[in-house]
């Protein structure tokens, strides 16, 4: 039973971290700034400029 409780706690922590990542954004550029991509921490592209 202890292991099941630990697994549940880990799943709870993972859900919290995933929610936090979704609120973060990352910006990267290439070609001397000719292309710029903004994405969330959940790897969803928000914009390509």
GROMACS .gro file of C-alpha atoms in nm:
model
   49
    1UNK     CA    1   0.000   0.000   0.000
    2UNK     CA    2   0.287   0.237   0.068
    3UNK     CA    3   0.399   0.213  -0.294
    4UNK     CA    4   0.049   0.294  -0.422
    5UNK     CA    5   0.041   0.604  -0.203
    6UNK     CA    6   0.380   0.712  -0.339
    7UNK     CA    7   0.258   0.663  -0.695
    8UNK     CA    8  -0.049   0.877  -0.624
    9UNK     CA    9   0.168   1.151  -0.473
   10UNK     CA   10   0.396   1.142  -0.778
   11UNK     CA   11   0.097   1.170  -1.011
   12UNK     CA   12  -0.030   1.468  -0.814
   13UNK     CA   13   0.310   1.639  -0.838
   14UNK     CA   14   0.331   1.568  -1.211
   15UNK     CA   15  -0.011   1.723  -1.269
   16UNK     CA   16   0.095   2.034  -1.077
   17UNK     CA   17   0.420   2.066  -1.273
   18UNK     CA   18   0.237   2.021  -1.604
   19UNK     CA   19  -0.007   2.297  -1.510
   20UNK     CA   20   0.283   2.526  -1.417
   21UNK     CA   21   0.458   2.454  -1.748
   22UNK     CA   22   0.149   2.546  -1.946
   23UNK     CA   23   0.163   2.896  -1.800
   24UNK     CA   24   0.529   2.943  -1.900
   25UNK     CA   25   0.631   3.068  -2.245
   26UNK     CA   26   0.956   3.029  -2.433
   27UNK     CA   27   1.074   3.238  -2.726
   28UNK     CA   28   1.335   3.132  -2.982
   29UNK     CA   29   1.456   3.287  -3.305
   30UNK     CA   30   1.651   3.176  -3.609
   31UNK     CA   31   1.795   3.332  -3.921
   32UNK     CA   32   1.918   3.640  -3.740
   33UNK     CA   33   1.570   3.706  -3.604
   34UNK     CA   34   1.392   3.646  -3.936
   35UNK     CA   35   1.182   3.374  -3.774
   36UNK     CA   36   1.060   3.392  -3.417
   37UNK     CA   37   0.858   3.123  -3.238
   38UNK     CA   38   0.679   3.153  -2.907
   39UNK     CA   39   0.567   2.829  -2.739
   40UNK     CA   40   0.434   2.720  -2.403
   41UNK     CA   41   0.618   2.490  -2.169
   42UNK     CA   42   0.367   2.225  -2.278
   43UNK     CA   43   0.524   2.246  -2.628
   44UNK     CA   44   0.224   2.419  -2.786
   45UNK     CA   45   0.322   2.682  -3.042
   46UNK     CA   46   0.156   3.014  -2.962
   47UNK     CA   47   0.290   3.219  -3.253
   48UNK     CA   48   0.536   3.214  -3.541
   49UNK     CA   49   0.655   3.552  -3.666
   0.00000   0.00000   0.00000
